PDB file of C-alpha atoms in Angstrom:
ATOM      1  CA  MET T   1     -35.352  55.681  22.179  1.00 47.00           C
ATOM      2  CA  SER T   2     -35.345  52.325  20.549  1.00 50.00           C
ATOM      3  CA  ARG T   3     -35.486  49.041  22.356  1.00 51.00           C
ATOM      4  CA  SER T   4     -32.898  46.389  21.872  1.00 54.00           C
ATOM      5  CA  PRO T   5     -34.272  43.346  20.031  1.00 55.00           C
ATOM      6  CA  GLY T   6     -33.550  40.984  22.950  1.00 51.00           C
ATOM      7  CA  ARG T   7     -35.431  43.062  25.496  1.00 48.00           C
ATOM      8  CA  LYS T   8     -38.869  41.525  24.872  1.00 49.00           C
ATOM      9  CA  GLN T   9     -37.590  37.974  25.309  1.00 49.00           C
ATOM     10  CA  GLU T  10     -35.882  38.904  28.557  1.00 50.00           C
ATOM     11  CA  ASN T  11     -39.111  40.376  29.946  1.00 50.00           C
ATOM     12  CA  HIS T  12     -41.015  37.270  28.852  1.00 51.00           C
ATOM     13  CA  LYS T  13     -38.590  35.049  30.741  1.00 54.00           C
ATOM     14  CA  ILE T  14     -38.820  37.176  33.870  1.00 60.00           C
ATOM     15  CA  SER T  15     -42.614  37.111  33.683  1.00 76.00           C
ATOM     16  CA  ARG T  16     -42.612  33.333  33.268  1.00 78.00           C
ATOM     17  CA  GLU T  17     -40.311  32.866  36.253  1.00 85.00           C
ATOM     18  CA  LEU T  18     -42.493  35.163  38.336  1.00 88.00           C
ATOM     19  CA  PHE T  19     -45.573  33.200  37.285  1.00 87.00           C
ATOM     20  CA  VAL T  20     -43.945  29.861  38.162  1.00 90.00           C
ATOM     21  CA  LEU T  21     -42.815  31.120  41.579  1.00 91.00           C
ATOM     22  CA  THR T  22     -46.232  32.641  42.263  1.00 93.00           C
ATOM     23  CA  TYR T  23     -47.915  29.392  41.247  1.00 94.00           C
ATOM     24  CA  GLY T  24     -45.661  27.490  43.645  1.00 94.00           C
ATOM     25  CA  ALA T  25     -46.590  29.868  46.453  1.00 95.00           C
ATOM     26  CA  LEU T  26     -50.285  29.381  45.602  1.00 96.00           C
ATOM     27  CA  VAL T  27     -49.995  25.584  45.783  1.00 96.00           C
ATOM     28  CA  ALA T  28     -48.027  25.834  49.048  1.00 94.00           C
ATOM     29  CA  GLN T  29     -50.736  28.035  50.566  1.00 97.00           C
ATOM     30  CA  LEU T  30     -53.486  25.659  49.420  1.00 97.00           C
ATOM     31  CA  CYS T  31     -51.580  22.791  51.051  1.00 95.00           C
ATOM     32  CA  LYS T  32     -51.598  24.779  54.307  1.00 95.00           C
ATOM     33  CA  ASP T  33     -55.304  25.588  53.952  1.00 97.00           C
ATOM     34  CA  TYR T  34     -56.481  22.056  53.122  1.00 96.00           C
ATOM     35  CA  GLU T  35     -55.538  18.872  54.926  1.00 91.00           C
ATOM     36  CA  LYS T  36     -56.449  16.498  52.100  1.00 96.00           C
ATOM     37  CA  ASP T  37     -54.655  16.408  48.740  1.00 96.00           C
ATOM     38  CA  GLU T  38     -57.990  15.739  47.043  1.00 97.00           C
ATOM     39  CA  ASP T  39     -59.272  19.105  48.291  1.00 98.00           C
ATOM     40  CA  VAL T  40     -56.175  20.895  46.980  1.00 97.00           C
ATOM     41  CA  ASN T  41     -56.517  19.091  43.642  1.00 97.00           C
ATOM     42  CA  ALA T  42     -60.190  20.080  43.394  1.00 98.00           C
ATOM     43  CA  CYS T  43     -59.404  23.701  44.252  1.00 98.00           C
ATOM     44  CA  LEU T  44     -56.641  23.863  41.614  1.00 98.00           C
ATOM     45  CA  ASP T  45     -59.010  22.346  39.052  1.00 98.00           C
ATOM     46  CA  ARG T  46     -61.733  24.914  39.868  1.00 98.00           C
ATOM     47  CA  MET T  47     -59.232  27.776  39.622  1.00 98.00           C
ATOM     48  CA  GLY T  48     -57.957  26.451  36.304  1.00 97.00           C
ATOM     49  CA  TYR T  49     -61.486  26.044  34.998  1.00 98.00           C
ATOM     50  CA  SER T  50     -62.227  29.697  35.804  1.00 97.00           C
ATOM     51  CA  ILE T  51     -59.041  30.736  34.028  1.00 96.00           C
ATOM     52  CA  GLY T  52     -59.835  28.545  31.014  1.00 96.00           C
ATOM     53  CA  ILE T  53     -63.300  29.984  30.445  1.00 96.00           C
ATOM     54  CA  ARG T  54     -61.750  33.456  30.304  1.00 95.00           C
ATOM     55  CA  LEU T  55     -58.533  32.548  28.532  1.00 94.00           C
ATOM     56  CA  ILE T  56     -60.248  31.094  25.463  1.00 94.00           C
ATOM     57  CA  ASP T  57     -61.267  34.570  24.269  1.00 93.00           C
ATOM     58  CA  ASP T  58     -57.651  35.741  24.417  1.00 92.00           C
ATOM     59  CA  PHE T  59     -56.486  32.563  22.690  1.00 94.00           C
ATOM     60  CA  LEU T  60     -58.975  32.892  19.822  1.00 92.00           C
ATOM     61  CA  ALA T  61     -58.200  36.591  19.354  1.00 92.00           C
ATOM     62  CA  ARG T  62     -54.413  36.248  19.440  1.00 91.00           C
ATOM     63  CA  SER T  63     -54.002  33.004  17.511  1.00 92.00           C
ATOM     64  CA  ALA T  64     -56.500  33.580  14.676  1.00 86.00           C
ATOM     65  CA  VAL T  65     -56.999  29.819  14.393  1.00 89.00           C
ATOM     66  CA  LYS T  66     -59.692  28.266  12.239  1.00 89.00           C
ATOM     67  CA  LYS T  67     -62.425  26.001  13.521  1.00 90.00           C
ATOM     68  CA  CYS T  68     -61.162  22.497  14.255  1.00 91.00           C
ATOM     69  CA  ARG T  69     -63.016  19.775  12.341  1.00 91.00           C
ATOM     70  CA  SER T  70     -62.042  16.814  14.537  1.00 92.00           C
ATOM     71  CA  TYR T  71     -60.937  15.925  18.014  1.00 94.00           C
ATOM     72  CA  SER T  72     -57.430  15.200  16.729  1.00 93.00           C
ATOM     73  CA  GLU T  73     -57.215  18.715  15.235  1.00 94.00           C
ATOM     74  CA  THR T  74     -58.388  20.119  18.565  1.00 94.00           C
ATOM     75  CA  ALA T  75     -55.767  18.154  20.512  1.00 95.00           C
ATOM     76  CA  ASP T  76     -53.064  19.289  18.076  1.00 95.00           C
ATOM     77  CA  MET T  77     -54.232  22.901  18.429  1.00 95.00           C
ATOM     78  CA  ILE T  78     -54.021  22.675  22.225  1.00 96.00           C
ATOM     79  CA  ALA T  79     -50.504  21.249  22.052  1.00 95.00           C
ATOM     80  CA  GLN T  80     -48.962  23.147  19.163  1.00 94.00           C
ATOM     81  CA  VAL T  81     -50.577  26.555  19.604  1.00 95.00           C
ATOM     82  CA  ALA T  82     -52.028  27.015  23.110  1.00 95.00           C
ATOM     83  CA  PHE T  83     -49.252  25.381  25.143  1.00 94.00           C
ATOM     84  CA  LYS T  84     -46.624  27.114  23.021  1.00 92.00           C
ATOM     85  CA  MET T  85     -48.379  30.484  23.344  1.00 91.00           C
ATOM     86  CA  TYR T  86     -48.948  30.426  27.098  1.00 90.00           C
ATOM     87  CA  LEU T  87     -46.270  28.123  28.532  1.00 90.00           C
ATOM     88  CA  GLY T  88     -43.568  28.146  25.859  1.00 89.00           C
ATOM     89  CA  VAL T  89     -43.575  24.353  25.421  1.00 92.00           C
ATOM     90  CA  THR T  90     -45.007  22.045  22.789  1.00 95.00           C
ATOM     91  CA  PRO T  91     -46.197  18.677  24.096  1.00 96.00           C
ATOM     92  CA  SER T  92     -46.443  15.725  21.772  1.00 96.00           C
ATOM     93  CA  VAL T  93     -49.923  14.356  21.101  1.00 96.00           C
ATOM     94  CA  SER T  94     -50.964  10.742  20.875  1.00 93.00           C
ATOM     95  CA  CYS T  95     -54.397   9.264  20.323  1.00 90.00           C
ATOM     96  CA  SER T  96     -55.095   6.530  22.827  1.00 79.00           C
ATOM     97  CA  SER T  97     -58.449   5.188  21.667  1.00 86.00           C
ATOM     98  CA  ALA T  98     -59.877   3.528  18.586  1.00 86.00           C
ATOM     99  CA  ALA T  99     -62.897   5.849  18.809  1.00 86.00           C
ATOM    100  CA  GLY T 100     -60.593   8.847  18.351  1.00 89.00           C
ATOM    101  CA  ASN T 101     -61.867  10.738  21.378  1.00 92.00           C
ATOM    102  CA  GLU T 102     -59.028  10.128  23.858  1.00 95.00           C
ATOM    103  CA  PHE T 103     -55.697  11.913  23.577  1.00 97.00           C
ATOM    104  CA  SER T 104     -52.570  12.307  25.627  1.00 96.00           C
ATOM    105  CA  LEU T 105     -50.424  15.422  25.791  1.00 97.00           C
ATOM    106  CA  ILE T 106     -46.916  14.363  26.721  1.00 96.00           C
ATOM    107  CA  LEU T 107     -44.745  17.116  28.167  1.00 94.00           C
ATOM    108  CA  ASP T 108     -40.989  16.671  27.972  1.00 91.00           C
ATOM    109  CA  LYS T 109     -40.625  19.803  30.075  1.00 89.00           C
ATOM    110  CA  ASN T 110     -43.274  21.233  32.363  1.00 90.00           C
ATOM    111  CA  PRO T 111     -42.468  24.878  33.108  1.00 89.00           C
ATOM    112  CA  LEU T 112     -44.740  24.956  36.172  1.00 92.00           C
ATOM    113  CA  VAL T 113     -42.339  22.652  38.019  1.00 92.00           C
ATOM    114  CA  ASP T 114     -39.093  24.465  37.175  1.00 89.00           C
ATOM    115  CA  PHE T 115     -38.419  25.175  40.854  1.00 88.00           C
ATOM    116  CA  VAL T 116     -39.910  21.986  42.316  1.00 89.00           C
ATOM    117  CA  GLU T 117     -37.639  19.033  42.979  1.00 84.00           C
ATOM    118  CA  GLU T 118     -40.148  16.539  44.359  1.00 83.00           C
ATOM    119  CA  LEU T 119     -43.402  16.366  46.268  1.00 87.00           C
ATOM    120  CA  PRO T 120     -43.253  15.818  50.026  1.00 86.00           C
ATOM    121  CA  VAL T 121     -43.993  12.237  51.080  1.00 87.00           C
ATOM    122  CA  GLU T 122     -47.096  13.338  53.003  1.00 90.00           C
ATOM    123  CA  ARG T 123     -48.446  14.922  49.779  1.00 91.00           C
ATOM    124  CA  ALA T 124     -48.076  11.849  47.557  1.00 90.00           C
ATOM    125  CA  SER T 125     -51.549  12.185  46.013  1.00 94.00           C
ATOM    126  CA  LEU T 126     -51.197  15.906  45.288  1.00 96.00           C
ATOM    127  CA  CYS T 127     -51.554  16.755  41.617  1.00 96.00           C
ATOM    128  CA  TYR T 128     -49.303  19.827  41.669  1.00 96.00           C
ATOM    129  CA  CYS T 129     -50.190  21.057  38.159  1.00 96.00           C
ATOM    130  CA  ASN T 130     -53.902  20.251  38.296  1.00 97.00           C
ATOM    131  CA  LEU T 131     -54.577  23.869  37.348  1.00 97.00           C
ATOM    132  CA  LEU T 132     -53.651  22.917  33.756  1.00 97.00           C
ATOM    133  CA  CYS T 133     -56.407  20.310  33.632  1.00 97.00           C
ATOM    134  CA  GLY T 134     -58.975  22.870  34.725  1.00 97.00           C
ATOM    135  CA  VAL T 135     -57.721  25.423  32.177  1.00 97.00           C
ATOM    136  CA  ILE T 136     -58.032  22.930  29.323  1.00 97.00           C
ATOM    137  CA  ARG T 137     -61.456  21.724  30.468  1.00 97.00           C
ATOM    138  CA  GLY T 138     -62.786  25.282  30.897  1.00 97.00           C
ATOM    139  CA  ALA T 139     -61.486  26.468  27.529  1.00 97.00           C
ATOM    140  CA  LEU T 140     -62.898  23.431  25.736  1.00 96.00           C
ATOM    141  CA  GLU T 141     -66.273  23.879  27.398  1.00 96.00           C
ATOM    142  CA  MET T 142     -66.457  27.459  26.127  1.00 95.00           C
ATOM    143  CA  VAL T 143     -66.167  26.173  22.547  1.00 94.00           C
ATOM    144  CA  HIS T 144     -68.872  23.571  23.282  1.00 93.00           C
ATOM    145  CA  LEU T 145     -66.572  20.581  23.754  1.00 95.00           C
ATOM    146  CA  ALA T 146     -67.224  18.666  26.950  1.00 95.00           C
ATOM    147  CA  ALA T 147     -64.121  16.828  28.110  1.00 96.00           C
ATOM    148  CA  GLU T 148     -62.565  15.072  31.060  1.00 97.00           C
ATOM    149  CA  VAL T 149     -58.982  16.171  31.642  1.00 97.00           C
ATOM    150  CA  SER T 150     -56.600  14.591  34.135  1.00 97.00           C
ATOM    151  CA  PHE T 151     -52.977  13.802  34.775  1.00 96.00           C
ATOM    152  CA  LEU T 152     -52.121  10.252  33.784  1.00 95.00           C
ATOM    153  CA  GLN T 153     -48.427  10.443  34.647  1.00 94.00           C
ATOM    154  CA  ASP T 154     -46.341  13.012  36.480  1.00 93.00           C
ATOM    155  CA  ARG T 155     -42.572  13.344  36.754  1.00 91.00           C
ATOM    156  CA  LEU T 156     -43.014  14.815  40.219  1.00 91.00           C
ATOM    157  CA  LYS T 157     -44.407  11.436  41.245  1.00 90.00           C
ATOM    158  CA  GLY T 158     -41.540   9.473  39.713  1.00 88.00           C
ATOM    159  CA  ASP T 159     -43.079   8.713  36.315  1.00 90.00           C
ATOM    160  CA  ALA T 160     -40.909   8.810  33.196  1.00 89.00           C
ATOM    161  CA  VAL T 161     -42.963  11.617  31.597  1.00 91.00           C
ATOM    162  CA  THR T 162     -45.681  14.120  32.414  1.00 94.00           C
ATOM    163  CA  GLU T 163     -48.851  13.110  30.591  1.00 96.00           C
ATOM    164  CA  ILE T 164     -52.206  14.867  30.519  1.00 97.00           C
ATOM    165  CA  GLY T 165     -55.172  12.815  29.309  1.00 97.00           C
ATOM    166  CA  ILE T 166     -58.078  14.429  27.461  1.00 97.00           C
ATOM    167  CA  THR T 167     -61.253  12.462  26.822  1.00 96.00           C
ATOM    168  CA  PHE T 168     -63.881  14.175  24.691  1.00 96.00           C
ATOM    169  CA  LEU T 169     -67.297  13.149  26.010  1.00 93.00           C
ATOM    170  CA  ARG T 170     -69.475  13.445  22.906  1.00 78.00           C
ATOM    171  CA  LYS T 171     -69.334  11.577  19.660  1.00 61.00           C
ATOM    172  CA  PRO T 172     -68.042  13.645  16.696  1.00 53.00           C
ATOM    173  CA  GLU T 173     -71.455  13.552  14.994  1.00 55.00           C
ATOM    174  CA  ASP T 174     -72.985  15.178  18.121  1.00 50.00           C
ATOM    175  CA  ARG T 175     -70.933  18.312  17.423  1.00 48.00           C
ATOM    176  CA  LYS T 176     -72.884  19.472  14.353  1.00 51.00           C
ATOM    177  CA  HIS T 177     -73.946  23.085  14.572  1.00 51.00           C
ATOM    178  CA  ARG T 178     -76.796  24.884  12.847  1.00 46.00           C
ATOM    179  CA  ARG T 179     -75.830  27.162  10.006  1.00 43.00           C
TER     180      ARG T 179
END
């Protein structure tokens, strides 16, 4: 039997919806388990970090990307390849520092919040998608790039866009490897 060409896309969409709903249930459970938003945010970051350190192997194997030569190439790779591959969206990238080590990923659409209208008032400091920050940080660490990753703006909190900030912590000349 042959499969219809649209079948794979349909399964991908169902899997994405299941993932988004499961993620929402995870965040809801963490909110029940922890009183403070900061504890939930930290837990999501730790979970994301663990995912990121494992996900980088899959990313490198499936994408066949070449080594990035600069922080801007790395930020573009995260946006144009990784986000597209795993979340089906492509954020825009902007450099926000003269040193060239701070970047913003601006998401027009965040698939993790497809079924979320707004955060409850009592959870105003919750960073609902903090898992993404941990994933990025963990993956970057596995390719020897230390970075701070955090949400700068979030539509769930009333901001105009969803913006993830990435600050690479070493100078580019510190990244030289032995050959």
